[in-house]
Amino acid sequence: MAGRPNSRGHLDSLENSGISRGDISNRAHKTDGGRVVNYHRGPRKPAEPSPQIKVLLSKANDAFLKRNFEEAEKVLENILRQNEETFGAYTLLSEIYSERGDRLKSLNTLIAGAHLRPKDHGIWTKCAYETLALETGVDPTKRLSQAIYCFGRAIEADPKDFTSRFEKAALHRELGHTGLAALIYEKLLELLPHDTTVLRHLAEVYIERNDVEKAIDVYRESILYYKSRETGLDKTFSWSDVNIYAELFGYSRNFHKGISEIKSLSRWLLGRESECYWDGIQRNDCEWDSDDFPRRVQVDGYIHGASPKSSYGDGLPLELRVKMGIYRLGLGQLDEALGHFKWLEPERDEIGSKLYDYPDLFRDIADNLLEAGHHNEALKFYEPLQHVDGFADLNIYFQMAKSYRAVDNTNEAQQCYETILEQDSTNINARVQLAQIYEEQNMPEKAFSYVSEVIALSRVDQDSRQNLKPGVLDLYYTATSQGYPFQRRNTIRKSANNESIHLSDEAFILQYNRLQFFAEGMRAEDGQAVIEWMEAARILIDDFRASKVLYPLRNRTQAFAKEKGKKHSSSKSRTGAFFMGDMEAMAKRLKASLGHSAQETEFRQPQVHTEYRSTPFSLWLDIFLEYAMCLIKQGQKEEAFQVCISARDSTAFYNSPASAFRIHVCWFTCAIWANDEEACCTITRWFMKEYQFTTDTYRLYSALNRLCKTPVLWYNSPPSQKFILRQIKAMDFALVSETERKKRFEEKASYTAKDKDGNPVVNTEMDVALLMLYGHILYSGTSYAFALNYFLRAYALDPSNPLINLSLSLGYLHYSFKRQSENRHFLFMQGLSFLYIYHEQQKYSKYPERRQEADYNVARALQMTGLAHLAIPYYESVLNRFAEIRNLQLGTESEDFASEAAYNLQTLYSLTGNLGLARKVTEENLVI
């Protein structure tokens, strides 16, 4: 194959002739006629292919279409031998190599041909992305360097190609060339003055270069620009930009300035930029209190009621409030910091509290309080994180244990370390801490047990240690301890008089037989049988709950149930000589106190429980779920929910996907029975997390909200909206290139579902149902412009779907009614276009109900827009189809819109003064 076109031959011949390039480029040449001609600068345009070459190209194309790649390749090589500047030959040869699976050779050929088209922006960007798509066979550094070169040529071809500039800068960052990346972003800032996206990336690069002050200066210049030109509440510079800007002062440890900037920018975004007197209040943050009293009213210049109350305390986003509190903490002003932190309500841990929406803020607060030495306050924010599934990692328990020990709560610290060992059986640091605790408590046998384990683990090869099954070392016995190396916490439930509610064996059998005897009557809804069965079930469930085996370390270990084997950084083997010397010295000290030598240790396999009181867990789960259904039927919603929660938290069911599935199905059934929309939304989040990227889970969310006969409050609530958006970001994250992921690091996805091997489940395509769900959430909140974005994404995937076309139609129509719409006539016509496309798709359906539904939807939409004369024929069509539907269904129930159409038609006739037709429609269709 011919290689890359060689442009050196012409230049070499010039150099050999003794004429410099400068002489040629700057001198004019006289032709025989005396006319002065300037030499052409830059690369010469490739010669037009000869007729013979065109014939050969046509022959090669025909062979390629017939998939005769060998013949096509021979013809193309012949073409390149005759004229190596034939661009079409390179592109076709590249396609041939691609079809054969040789991506590297295909790319090299394409790049060789691209040099013949230096101004072809598209070909160079294609080369760049193809280079990044290579995964094997190329050195990563060379691959990124070649992609940078291709993006550079694309920028030369089109200097306004901002995307290629972003890509090139991101690749330089990946290679560690932060200086070059900064230069590109600075150039982008010149081309896109004050663009917030460029500002964010530039700030990241400056932070990597330890030049935070420069990042602050760039942001400050743009802030002055936006402040001088934007008024009102709708501003380009958003809260997220304020958050990033404020974060820079944390890097520079300039807390005073950070607090001042947060206040000033928040005041501007909330429309109170004229209240400059707040700039003089530096000792506290009374401006952002929840109420005017007692502090805000004491400020000189403040006028109660001059600005809306929502523009003060309630208007400040929690992220910025927490950041302000952390900066106050950095200044040593603990009380002022705690005043900000209390807005997160750490004392509340029920579903729907701020804990579940802002767990990252809880973690930030706790870590900063711990660093500042305020351990009691730190625990108030660490402890609630145990309730957030998947968020409480090993590090949190290490931090909690550290705080507990600092406040002399050794028992709680001990339980934290034991929890860590339950989930990371090879963790050395936790064993070291437990050994120290037991030695301090004068319990040498247990301390020696842990020291022995530490020494044994430290001497085991790291690779072989990783292959140990989780849980084996938790059952590590020694000859001296004759049992577990530590005592588990007693979690037996107590009754109201603080006595254990464990049943004797005889009482258990009696109640179980009672339960079995009345089971059939309960299922037949016999009143007395239901009462007897529920009483027996309550007693048995209370006994089950009292088991410390089934509820170990309640609310503490469950967060780890699906993260076994996950290692914390502090669990790495500390095998240094100094560490081993300390451990061996401690072991000798403990041996001396015990008065004998340590015995050899042994492993015992953990016992796996499958039953309780000789009753399989599957039967226990039936009791839980049936009891919950009985409670909800009697109107005891909270008690029914609590039974479902107890089943969920038990180790008997927690690690069984099938049991967890049944529990949550029962739970949302209870929520539907109670018309609890909030509970339905919360429960379906579990399905969307556990079965991520499964279409039916997103349909389930809509279906459950549809079944709840309540106003739409939680369907489009901010927590639900954020959760669904995170699902979309996770879906998109898997489908973009690696460069795009690194460039938009703030969009990193969290994959919540795992396969049978414990690996994250990653999507391979977009989910239309997910896009439509988020679009409808935005639509129901009247955010029509944003909803249309997601409807159009779904339309691109499934343009023949009637529901998508109907949703697009209604989105455009409603958007055209809004005052902010710029071109309402265009939007209106777009809406009508999609409306008629929807009707056309349904008009030929074999189901008459769908045809009738389409007629009704079109008529209702036209009536809504005021086009009553166009709506009437469609309403009449709905009425005409009524007889057809009735005859086909032969008396069975079916969906029918005749009554609704008749009522709307009667209304239209009445409003236009045609009472005769209104009466006729009423008598024929609405009289029972």
Short mmCIF file of N, CA, C and O in Angstrom, two decimals, residues 324 331 386 511 565 612 730 820 911:
data_model
loop_
_atom_site.label_atom_id
_atom_site.label_comp_id
_atom_site.label_asym_id
_atom_site.label_seq_id
_atom_site.Cartn_x
_atom_site.Cartn_y
_atom_site.Cartn_z
N MET A 324 -20.28 27.68 53.64
CA MET A 324 -20.07 28.83 54.51
C MET A 324 -19.83 28.37 55.95
O MET A 324 -18.98 28.91 56.66
N LEU A 331 -12.37 29.18 60.62
CA LEU A 331 -12.01 30.39 61.35
C LEU A 331 -12.15 30.22 62.86
O LEU A 331 -11.93 31.17 63.62
N GLN A 386 -25.36 5.91 58.45
CA GLN A 386 -25.54 4.46 58.50
C GLN A 386 -26.86 4.02 57.87
O GLN A 386 -27.01 2.88 57.46
N GLN A 511 -48.18 -20.57 69.45
CA GLN A 511 -48.55 -19.45 68.58
C GLN A 511 -48.42 -19.82 67.10
O GLN A 511 -49.23 -19.39 66.27
N GLY A 565 -16.00 -7.37 50.75
CA GLY A 565 -14.73 -7.41 50.04
C GLY A 565 -14.19 -6.05 49.69
O GLY A 565 -13.08 -5.93 49.22
N TYR A 612 -35.08 -20.18 61.27
CA TYR A 612 -35.14 -19.66 62.64
C TYR A 612 -36.21 -20.45 63.38
O TYR A 612 -37.36 -20.55 62.92
N ALA A 730 -26.15 8.60 34.30
CA ALA A 730 -25.45 7.31 34.33
C ALA A 730 -25.58 6.61 32.98
O ALA A 730 -24.62 6.01 32.49
N GLN A 820 -42.82 33.48 27.97
CA GLN A 820 -41.40 33.59 27.63
C GLN A 820 -41.07 33.02 26.25
O GLN A 820 -39.95 33.14 25.79
N LEU A 911 -71.39 27.30 24.40
CA LEU A 911 -70.61 28.54 24.43
C LEU A 911 -70.79 29.37 23.16
O LEU A 911 -70.65 30.59 23.17
#
